[in-house]
Amino acid sequence: DVEIDLKVKILGDSPVAKELLAETRTAEARCWKNTKVIYACSSADLERLVQLYGDTAALLFEVPNGVSLEDVPFTPPSERQALKEKMGLNAEKVALFMGSWHGPNLEAIEHIIRFAEKLPAVFFLILGSSCLAFNDRALPANIGMLGVVDDDTKSVVLSLADMALNPMTSGSGTNLKMLDYFAAGLPVLSTAFGARGLGGHPGRQLLLAEIENFPTAITQLFSMPNEELRQMISSAREVAVSKFDWAKIAETFYERISLKT
């Protein structure tokens, strides 16, 4: 990640924040100039670091975020519908967002709150510590905040949602949640920014929309023909398996760094 960009979002511009940001920038610049090997999860981050701190003598590698496929069970559409019926959610259209308590994720939830007000027939389910930031907020009735859950509960939620959202408009690196969505078999709607570094093709592995067009795009995704959805889900899963399995990422990185050092 580009730490200075992340910390600016988190800390703001108070006097103490400015002091901490100056220390962050100094430390990151020192690492950039003096480290022998640098790797980032997206080429955009490496480009941003060059922009901030100039050239470096370090060897640069793009090492993407990944997913532990054995920990994210794939649920095909037929089983997903059966599970929804078992859970009494057959009549619900469930859109899922997952995220930790992190500035860009909180911004995404603010967007979801606005979507929920426009789409009362859709139930928006939010998972992760990001929910804690909204404990004192009055939320639309069609938003459910699950908060922090164990792995088994997370797997159940990934198995019964109808679609996944990634309305990200800021941040650094790539979004791990996208890989969980792909691996689990969820059709995904994301901003182009949220899909950065993943190499997905709009319309083939996911849908992309500008943030202001998300309500229309959510309705569009829910009305897609079943076969088109199945093809999108299958193609996204293949991307997760072929490019973002942690074991393959580690093997590729090891081979590349062995050739360079």
PDB file of C-alpha atoms in Angstrom:
ATOM      1  CA  ASP A   1       0.000   0.000   0.000  1.00  0.00           C
ATOM      2  CA  VAL A   2       0.942   3.655  -0.334  1.00  0.00           C
ATOM      3  CA  GLU A   3       0.873   4.474   3.356  1.00  0.00           C
ATOM      4  CA  ILE A   4       0.921   8.245   3.066  1.00  0.00           C
ATOM      5  CA  ASP A   5      -2.221   8.207   0.898  1.00  0.00           C
ATOM      6  CA  LEU A   6      -4.020   5.904   3.323  1.00  0.00           C
ATOM      7  CA  LYS A   7      -3.017   7.897   6.396  1.00  0.00           C
ATOM      8  CA  VAL A   8      -4.133  11.201   4.871  1.00  0.00           C
ATOM      9  CA  LYS A   9      -7.632   9.749   4.565  1.00  0.00           C
ATOM     10  CA  ILE A  10      -7.605   8.408   8.111  1.00  0.00           C
ATOM     11  CA  LEU A  11      -5.883  11.195  10.048  1.00  0.00           C
ATOM     12  CA  GLY A  12      -7.249  14.347   8.433  1.00  0.00           C
ATOM     13  CA  ASP A  13      -5.526  17.712   8.800  1.00  0.00           C
ATOM     14  CA  SER A  14      -5.315  18.483  12.518  1.00  0.00           C
ATOM     15  CA  PRO A  15      -1.939  19.702  13.879  1.00  0.00           C
ATOM     16  CA  VAL A  16      -1.207  16.280  15.385  1.00  0.00           C
ATOM     17  CA  ALA A  17      -2.247  14.605  12.124  1.00  0.00           C
ATOM     18  CA  LYS A  18       0.127  16.800  10.135  1.00  0.00           C
ATOM     19  CA  GLU A  19       2.980  15.803  12.422  1.00  0.00           C
ATOM     20  CA  LEU A  20       2.169  12.107  12.071  1.00  0.00           C
ATOM     21  CA  LEU A  21       1.787  12.425   8.307  1.00  0.00           C
ATOM     22  CA  ALA A  22       5.185  14.073   8.050  1.00  0.00           C
ATOM     23  CA  GLU A  23       6.722  11.139   9.951  1.00  0.00           C
ATOM     24  CA  THR A  24       4.885   8.668   7.725  1.00  0.00           C
ATOM     25  CA  ARG A  25       6.119  10.379   4.564  1.00  0.00           C
ATOM     26  CA  THR A  26       9.708  10.451   5.862  1.00  0.00           C
ATOM     27  CA  ALA A  27       9.655   6.772   6.834  1.00  0.00           C
ATOM     28  CA  GLU A  28       8.083   5.665   3.559  1.00  0.00           C
ATOM     29  CA  ALA A  29      10.544   7.746   1.515  1.00  0.00           C
ATOM     30  CA  ARG A  30      13.478   6.245   3.441  1.00  0.00           C
ATOM     31  CA  CYS A  31      12.216   2.716   2.787  1.00  0.00           C
ATOM     32  CA  TRP A  32      11.675   3.512  -0.895  1.00  0.00           C
ATOM     33  CA  LYS A  33      15.188   4.858  -1.348  1.00  0.00           C
ATOM     34  CA  ASN A  34      17.139   2.336   0.756  1.00  0.00           C
ATOM     35  CA  THR A  35      15.388  -1.016   0.309  1.00  0.00           C
ATOM     36  CA  LYS A  36      16.793  -3.612  -2.096  1.00  0.00           C
ATOM     37  CA  VAL A  37      13.492  -5.276  -3.000  1.00  0.00           C
ATOM     38  CA  ILE A  38      10.067  -3.630  -3.033  1.00  0.00           C
ATOM     39  CA  TYR A  39       6.791  -5.302  -3.875  1.00  0.00           C
ATOM     40  CA  ALA A  40       3.287  -3.885  -4.023  1.00  0.00           C
ATOM     41  CA  CYS A  41      -0.070  -5.465  -4.717  1.00  0.00           C
ATOM     42  CA  SER A  42      -0.717  -3.325  -7.806  1.00  0.00           C
ATOM     43  CA  SER A  43       1.360  -1.598 -10.460  1.00  0.00           C
ATOM     44  CA  ALA A  44      -0.634   1.564  -9.736  1.00  0.00           C
ATOM     45  CA  ASP A  45       0.849   1.641  -6.221  1.00  0.00           C
ATOM     46  CA  LEU A  46       4.385   1.318  -7.606  1.00  0.00           C
ATOM     47  CA  GLU A  47       3.685   4.150 -10.039  1.00  0.00           C
ATOM     48  CA  ARG A  48       2.302   6.281  -7.219  1.00  0.00           C
ATOM     49  CA  LEU A  49       5.401   5.652  -5.091  1.00  0.00           C
ATOM     50  CA  VAL A  50       7.622   6.752  -7.968  1.00  0.00           C
ATOM     51  CA  GLN A  51       5.485   9.875  -8.301  1.00  0.00           C
ATOM     52  CA  LEU A  52       5.832  10.640  -4.594  1.00  0.00           C
ATOM     53  CA  TYR A  53       9.459   9.738  -3.947  1.00  0.00           C
ATOM     54  CA  GLY A  54      11.249   9.572  -7.285  1.00  0.00           C
ATOM     55  CA  ASP A  55      13.316   6.733  -8.691  1.00  0.00           C
ATOM     56  CA  THR A  56      14.657   3.894  -6.575  1.00  0.00           C
ATOM     57  CA  ALA A  57      17.472   1.418  -7.058  1.00  0.00           C
ATOM     58  CA  ALA A  58      15.328  -1.357  -5.592  1.00  0.00           C
ATOM     59  CA  LEU A  59      14.006  -4.278  -7.599  1.00  0.00           C
ATOM     60  CA  LEU A  60      10.265  -3.700  -8.065  1.00  0.00           C
ATOM     61  CA  PHE A  61       7.675  -6.451  -8.173  1.00  0.00           C
ATOM     62  CA  GLU A  62       3.914  -6.497  -8.447  1.00  0.00           C
ATOM     63  CA  VAL A  63       2.641  -9.215  -6.099  1.00  0.00           C
ATOM     64  CA  PRO A  64      -1.156  -9.204  -6.071  1.00  0.00           C
ATOM     65  CA  ASN A  65      -3.420  -9.824  -3.140  1.00  0.00           C
ATOM     66  CA  GLY A  66      -4.818 -13.322  -3.171  1.00  0.00           C
ATOM     67  CA  VAL A  67      -7.484 -15.612  -1.805  1.00  0.00           C
ATOM     68  CA  SER A  68      -7.303 -18.863   0.140  1.00  0.00           C
ATOM     69  CA  LEU A  69      -9.587 -20.951  -2.058  1.00  0.00           C
ATOM     70  CA  GLU A  70      -9.963 -23.755   0.470  1.00  0.00           C
ATOM     71  CA  ASP A  71     -11.415 -21.238   2.944  1.00  0.00           C
ATOM     72  CA  VAL A  72     -13.984 -19.738   0.543  1.00  0.00           C
ATOM     73  CA  PRO A  73     -16.426 -22.431  -0.615  1.00  0.00           C
ATOM     74  CA  PHE A  74     -17.918 -21.964  -4.074  1.00  0.00           C
ATOM     75  CA  THR A  75     -21.724 -22.017  -4.110  1.00  0.00           C
ATOM     76  CA  PRO A  76     -23.411 -22.438  -7.524  1.00  0.00           C
ATOM     77  CA  PRO A  77     -26.687 -20.551  -8.155  1.00  0.00           C
ATOM     78  CA  SER A  78     -28.903 -23.604  -7.649  1.00  0.00           C
ATOM     79  CA  GLU A  79     -27.464 -24.360  -4.199  1.00  0.00           C
ATOM     80  CA  ARG A  80     -27.526 -20.652  -3.310  1.00  0.00           C
ATOM     81  CA  GLN A  81     -31.262 -20.489  -3.944  1.00  0.00           C
ATOM     82  CA  ALA A  82     -31.887 -23.652  -1.923  1.00  0.00           C
ATOM     83  CA  LEU A  83     -29.941 -22.219   1.007  1.00  0.00           C
ATOM     84  CA  LYS A  84     -31.917 -18.982   0.846  1.00  0.00           C
ATOM     85  CA  GLU A  85     -35.158 -20.952   1.011  1.00  0.00           C
ATOM     86  CA  LYS A  86     -33.846 -22.927   3.993  1.00  0.00           C
ATOM     87  CA  MET A  87     -32.992 -19.661   5.757  1.00  0.00           C
ATOM     88  CA  GLY A  88     -36.394 -18.147   4.992  1.00  0.00           C
ATOM     89  CA  LEU A  89     -34.924 -15.560   2.617  1.00  0.00           C
ATOM     90  CA  ASN A  90     -36.456 -16.783  -0.617  1.00  0.00           C
ATOM     91  CA  ALA A  91     -38.358 -13.540  -1.217  1.00  0.00           C
ATOM     92  CA  GLU A  92     -35.364 -11.307  -0.435  1.00  0.00           C
ATOM     93  CA  LYS A  93     -32.861  -9.919  -2.908  1.00  0.00           C
ATOM     94  CA  VAL A  94     -29.667  -9.779  -0.845  1.00  0.00           C
ATOM     95  CA  ALA A  95     -26.727  -7.532  -1.763  1.00  0.00           C
ATOM     96  CA  LEU A  96     -23.555  -8.055   0.301  1.00  0.00           C
ATOM     97  CA  PHE A  97     -20.686  -5.733   1.230  1.00  0.00           C
ATOM     98  CA  MET A  98     -17.744  -6.769   3.413  1.00  0.00           C
ATOM     99  CA  GLY A  99     -15.139  -4.487   4.935  1.00  0.00           C
ATOM    100  CA  SER A 100     -13.025  -3.675   7.957  1.00  0.00           C
ATOM    101  CA  TRP A 101     -13.150  -0.369   9.871  1.00  0.00           C
ATOM    102  CA  HIS A 102     -11.122   1.573   7.337  1.00  0.00           C
ATOM    103  CA  GLY A 103     -11.814   4.995   5.846  1.00  0.00           C
ATOM    104  CA  PRO A 104     -12.486   3.882   2.250  1.00  0.00           C
ATOM    105  CA  ASN A 105     -14.841   1.132   3.467  1.00  0.00           C
ATOM    106  CA  LEU A 106     -16.773   3.604   5.615  1.00  0.00           C
ATOM    107  CA  GLU A 107     -17.169   5.833   2.568  1.00  0.00           C
ATOM    108  CA  ALA A 108     -18.505   2.818   0.655  1.00  0.00           C
ATOM    109  CA  ILE A 109     -21.089   2.144   3.367  1.00  0.00           C
ATOM    110  CA  GLU A 110     -22.247   5.758   3.201  1.00  0.00           C
ATOM    111  CA  HIS A 111     -22.925   5.153  -0.488  1.00  0.00           C
ATOM    112  CA  ILE A 112     -24.794   1.928   0.329  1.00  0.00           C
ATOM    113  CA  ILE A 113     -27.020   3.785   2.778  1.00  0.00           C
ATOM    114  CA  ARG A 114     -28.037   6.082  -0.068  1.00  0.00           C
ATOM    115  CA  PHE A 115     -28.620   3.116  -2.372  1.00  0.00           C
ATOM    116  CA  ALA A 116     -30.825   1.455   0.244  1.00  0.00           C
ATOM    117  CA  GLU A 117     -33.080   4.488   0.425  1.00  0.00           C
ATOM    118  CA  LYS A 118     -33.653   4.266  -3.332  1.00  0.00           C
ATOM    119  CA  LEU A 119     -34.043   0.450  -3.465  1.00  0.00           C
ATOM    120  CA  PRO A 120     -36.382  -0.615  -0.646  1.00  0.00           C
ATOM    121  CA  ALA A 121     -36.934  -4.049  -2.231  1.00  0.00           C
ATOM    122  CA  VAL A 122     -33.244  -4.959  -1.860  1.00  0.00           C
ATOM    123  CA  PHE A 123     -31.786  -6.067   1.471  1.00  0.00           C
ATOM    124  CA  PHE A 124     -28.235  -4.773   1.957  1.00  0.00           C
ATOM    125  CA  LEU A 125     -26.157  -6.958   4.248  1.00  0.00           C
ATOM    126  CA  ILE A 126     -22.889  -5.537   5.604  1.00  0.00           C
ATOM    127  CA  LEU A 127     -20.209  -7.671   7.213  1.00  0.00           C
ATOM    128  CA  GLY A 128     -17.068  -6.736   9.144  1.00  0.00           C
ATOM    129  CA  SER A 129     -15.733  -4.310  11.709  1.00  0.00           C
ATOM    130  CA  SER A 130     -16.780  -1.372   9.487  1.00  0.00           C
ATOM    131  CA  CYS A 131     -20.272  -1.896  10.925  1.00  0.00           C
ATOM    132  CA  LEU A 132     -19.065  -0.688  14.330  1.00  0.00           C
ATOM    133  CA  ALA A 133     -18.650   2.849  13.008  1.00  0.00           C
ATOM    134  CA  PHE A 134     -22.418   2.992  12.407  1.00  0.00           C
ATOM    135  CA  ASN A 135     -23.624   1.703  15.794  1.00  0.00           C
ATOM    136  CA  ASP A 136     -25.262   5.029  16.663  1.00  0.00           C
ATOM    137  CA  ARG A 137     -26.717   5.731  13.222  1.00  0.00           C
ATOM    138  CA  ALA A 138     -30.378   5.402  12.299  1.00  0.00           C
ATOM    139  CA  LEU A 139     -30.276   3.226   9.174  1.00  0.00           C
ATOM    140  CA  PRO A 140     -32.871   2.275   6.559  1.00  0.00           C
ATOM    141  CA  ALA A 141     -34.859  -0.839   7.458  1.00  0.00           C
ATOM    142  CA  ASN A 142     -33.365  -2.722   4.494  1.00  0.00           C
ATOM    143  CA  ILE A 143     -29.802  -2.558   5.839  1.00  0.00           C
ATOM    144  CA  GLY A 144     -28.487  -5.291   8.105  1.00  0.00           C
ATOM    145  CA  MET A 145     -25.218  -4.811   9.994  1.00  0.00           C
ATOM    146  CA  LEU A 146     -23.702  -8.163  11.004  1.00  0.00           C
ATOM    147  CA  GLY A 147     -20.411  -6.771  12.294  1.00  0.00           C
ATOM    148  CA  VAL A 148     -17.471  -9.061  12.991  1.00  0.00           C
ATOM    149  CA  VAL A 149     -18.311 -12.746  12.522  1.00  0.00           C
ATOM    150  CA  ASP A 150     -16.453 -16.050  12.604  1.00  0.00           C
ATOM    151  CA  ASP A 151     -15.326 -17.859   9.454  1.00  0.00           C
ATOM    152  CA  ASP A 152     -18.283 -20.247   9.430  1.00  0.00           C
ATOM    153  CA  THR A 153     -20.786 -17.383   9.537  1.00  0.00           C
ATOM    154  CA  LYS A 154     -18.892 -15.551   6.819  1.00  0.00           C
ATOM    155  CA  SER A 155     -19.070 -18.668   4.616  1.00  0.00           C
ATOM    156  CA  VAL A 156     -22.833 -18.920   5.147  1.00  0.00           C
ATOM    157  CA  VAL A 157     -23.331 -15.271   4.215  1.00  0.00           C
ATOM    158  CA  LEU A 158     -21.193 -15.659   1.089  1.00  0.00           C
ATOM    159  CA  SER A 159     -23.301 -18.692   0.192  1.00  0.00           C
ATOM    160  CA  LEU A 160     -26.735 -17.073   0.416  1.00  0.00           C
ATOM    161  CA  ALA A 161     -26.286 -13.520  -0.905  1.00  0.00           C
ATOM    162  CA  ASP A 162     -27.509 -12.853  -4.443  1.00  0.00           C
ATOM    163  CA  MET A 163     -24.830 -10.350  -5.383  1.00  0.00           C
ATOM    164  CA  ALA A 164     -21.826  -8.497  -3.971  1.00  0.00           C
ATOM    165  CA  LEU A 165     -21.118  -4.777  -3.995  1.00  0.00           C
ATOM    166  CA  ASN A 166     -17.813  -2.942  -4.106  1.00  0.00           C
ATOM    167  CA  PRO A 167     -18.663   0.783  -4.249  1.00  0.00           C
ATOM    168  CA  MET A 168     -15.116   1.902  -3.484  1.00  0.00           C
ATOM    169  CA  THR A 169     -13.960   5.367  -4.476  1.00  0.00           C
ATOM    170  CA  SER A 170     -10.667   5.674  -2.554  1.00  0.00           C
ATOM    171  CA  GLY A 171      -7.915   3.610  -0.974  1.00  0.00           C
ATOM    172  CA  SER A 172      -4.687   1.902  -1.949  1.00  0.00           C
ATOM    173  CA  GLY A 173      -3.686  -1.539  -3.142  1.00  0.00           C
ATOM    174  CA  THR A 174      -6.379  -3.914  -4.339  1.00  0.00           C
ATOM    175  CA  ASN A 175      -9.591  -4.999  -2.656  1.00  0.00           C
ATOM    176  CA  LEU A 176      -9.349  -8.468  -1.078  1.00  0.00           C
ATOM    177  CA  LYS A 177     -13.126  -8.608  -0.760  1.00  0.00           C
ATOM    178  CA  MET A 178     -13.383  -8.811  -4.548  1.00  0.00           C
ATOM    179  CA  LEU A 179     -11.448 -12.072  -4.574  1.00  0.00           C
ATOM    180  CA  ASP A 180     -13.683 -13.530  -1.863  1.00  0.00           C
ATOM    181  CA  TYR A 181     -16.706 -12.568  -3.954  1.00  0.00           C
ATOM    182  CA  PHE A 182     -15.240 -14.128  -7.108  1.00  0.00           C
ATOM    183  CA  ALA A 183     -14.206 -17.319  -5.331  1.00  0.00           C
ATOM    184  CA  ALA A 184     -17.578 -17.738  -3.600  1.00  0.00           C
ATOM    185  CA  GLY A 185     -19.581 -17.527  -6.818  1.00  0.00           C
ATOM    186  CA  LEU A 186     -21.208 -14.134  -6.280  1.00  0.00           C
ATOM    187  CA  PRO A 187     -21.953 -11.832  -9.208  1.00  0.00           C
ATOM    188  CA  VAL A 188     -20.176  -8.552  -8.501  1.00  0.00           C
ATOM    189  CA  LEU A 189     -20.976  -4.908  -9.115  1.00  0.00           C
ATOM    190  CA  SER A 190     -18.003  -2.603  -8.582  1.00  0.00           C
ATOM    191  CA  THR A 191     -16.670   0.793  -9.450  1.00  0.00           C
ATOM    192  CA  ALA A 192     -13.742   0.756 -11.848  1.00  0.00           C
ATOM    193  CA  PHE A 193     -11.588   1.995  -8.954  1.00  0.00           C
ATOM    194  CA  GLY A 194     -12.725  -0.915  -6.774  1.00  0.00           C
ATOM    195  CA  ALA A 195     -11.760  -3.415  -9.471  1.00  0.00           C
ATOM    196  CA  ARG A 196      -8.268  -1.978 -10.037  1.00  0.00           C
ATOM    197  CA  GLY A 197      -5.436  -4.442 -10.326  1.00  0.00           C
ATOM    198  CA  LEU A 198      -7.667  -7.482 -10.836  1.00  0.00           C
ATOM    199  CA  GLY A 199      -7.725  -7.575 -14.628  1.00  0.00           C
ATOM    200  CA  GLY A 200     -11.426  -8.451 -14.829  1.00  0.00           C
ATOM    201  CA  HIS A 201     -13.382  -7.692 -17.970  1.00  0.00           C
ATOM    202  CA  PRO A 202     -16.635  -5.719 -17.513  1.00  0.00           C
ATOM    203  CA  GLY A 203     -19.575  -7.827 -18.573  1.00  0.00           C
ATOM    204  CA  ARG A 204     -17.531 -11.030 -18.479  1.00  0.00           C
ATOM    205  CA  GLN A 205     -16.476 -11.403 -14.817  1.00  0.00           C
ATOM    206  CA  LEU A 206     -18.290  -8.455 -13.218  1.00  0.00           C
ATOM    207  CA  LEU A 207     -20.356  -5.345 -13.823  1.00  0.00           C
ATOM    208  CA  LEU A 208     -18.804  -1.893 -13.518  1.00  0.00           C
ATOM    209  CA  ALA A 209     -20.670   1.349 -12.831  1.00  0.00           C
ATOM    210  CA  GLU A 210     -19.978   4.879 -11.705  1.00  0.00           C
ATOM    211  CA  ILE A 211     -21.020   5.352  -8.100  1.00  0.00           C
ATOM    212  CA  GLU A 212     -24.017   7.535  -8.991  1.00  0.00           C
ATOM    213  CA  ASN A 213     -25.305   4.791 -11.307  1.00  0.00           C
ATOM    214  CA  PHE A 214     -25.154   1.951  -8.773  1.00  0.00           C
ATOM    215  CA  PRO A 215     -28.902   1.832  -7.993  1.00  0.00           C
ATOM    216  CA  THR A 216     -29.689   1.369 -11.699  1.00  0.00           C
ATOM    217  CA  ALA A 217     -26.880  -1.181 -12.082  1.00  0.00           C
ATOM    218  CA  ILE A 218     -28.082  -3.171  -9.046  1.00  0.00           C
ATOM    219  CA  THR A 219     -31.533  -3.432 -10.624  1.00  0.00           C
ATOM    220  CA  GLN A 220     -29.901  -4.417 -13.918  1.00  0.00           C
ATOM    221  CA  LEU A 221     -27.882  -7.199 -12.314  1.00  0.00           C
ATOM    222  CA  PHE A 222     -30.924  -8.643 -10.549  1.00  0.00           C
ATOM    223  CA  SER A 223     -32.759  -8.781 -13.889  1.00  0.00           C
ATOM    224  CA  MET A 224     -29.962 -10.484 -15.850  1.00  0.00           C
ATOM    225  CA  PRO A 225     -30.858 -13.827 -17.484  1.00  0.00           C
ATOM    226  CA  ASN A 226     -29.798 -16.852 -15.419  1.00  0.00           C
ATOM    227  CA  GLU A 227     -27.448 -18.199 -18.084  1.00  0.00           C
ATOM    228  CA  GLU A 228     -25.675 -14.852 -18.387  1.00  0.00           C
ATOM    229  CA  LEU A 229     -25.237 -14.761 -14.616  1.00  0.00           C
ATOM    230  CA  ARG A 230     -23.893 -18.308 -14.549  1.00  0.00           C
ATOM    231  CA  GLN A 231     -21.325 -17.459 -17.198  1.00  0.00           C
ATOM    232  CA  MET A 232     -20.229 -14.354 -15.278  1.00  0.00           C
ATOM    233  CA  ILE A 233     -19.910 -16.295 -12.026  1.00  0.00           C
ATOM    234  CA  SER A 234     -17.953 -19.112 -13.683  1.00  0.00           C
ATOM    235  CA  SER A 235     -15.584 -16.705 -15.417  1.00  0.00           C
ATOM    236  CA  ALA A 236     -14.946 -14.739 -12.208  1.00  0.00           C
ATOM    237  CA  ARG A 237     -14.252 -17.943 -10.284  1.00  0.00           C
ATOM    238  CA  GLU A 238     -11.750 -18.969 -12.956  1.00  0.00           C
ATOM    239  CA  VAL A 239      -9.936 -15.639 -12.534  1.00  0.00           C
ATOM    240  CA  ALA A 240      -9.667 -16.267  -8.789  1.00  0.00           C
ATOM    241  CA  VAL A 241      -8.393 -19.809  -9.302  1.00  0.00           C
ATOM    242  CA  SER A 242      -5.941 -19.122 -12.129  1.00  0.00           C
ATOM    243  CA  LYS A 243      -4.476 -15.772 -11.012  1.00  0.00           C
ATOM    244  CA  PHE A 244      -5.131 -15.133  -7.328  1.00  0.00           C
ATOM    245  CA  ASP A 245      -4.725 -18.400  -5.450  1.00  0.00           C
ATOM    246  CA  TRP A 246      -2.156 -17.643  -2.726  1.00  0.00           C
ATOM    247  CA  ALA A 247      -0.127 -20.755  -3.526  1.00  0.00           C
ATOM    248  CA  LYS A 248       0.271 -19.731  -7.176  1.00  0.00           C
ATOM    249  CA  ILE A 249       1.074 -16.128  -6.250  1.00  0.00           C
ATOM    250  CA  ALA A 250       3.809 -17.278  -3.856  1.00  0.00           C
ATOM    251  CA  GLU A 251       5.263 -19.676  -6.439  1.00  0.00           C
ATOM    252  CA  THR A 252       5.346 -17.006  -9.148  1.00  0.00           C
ATOM    253  CA  PHE A 253       6.911 -14.422  -6.824  1.00  0.00           C
ATOM    254  CA  TYR A 254       9.573 -16.889  -5.705  1.00  0.00           C
ATOM    255  CA  GLU A 255      10.469 -17.709  -9.305  1.00  0.00           C
ATOM    256  CA  ARG A 256      10.664 -14.032 -10.320  1.00  0.00           C
ATOM    257  CA  ILE A 257      12.721 -12.918  -7.333  1.00  0.00           C
ATOM    258  CA  SER A 258      15.069 -15.912  -7.736  1.00  0.00           C
ATOM    259  CA  LEU A 259      15.841 -14.819 -11.305  1.00  0.00           C
ATOM    260  CA  LYS A 260      16.556 -11.229 -10.245  1.00  0.00           C
ATOM    261  CA  THR A 261      18.621 -11.773  -7.095  1.00  0.00           C
TER     262      THR A 261
END
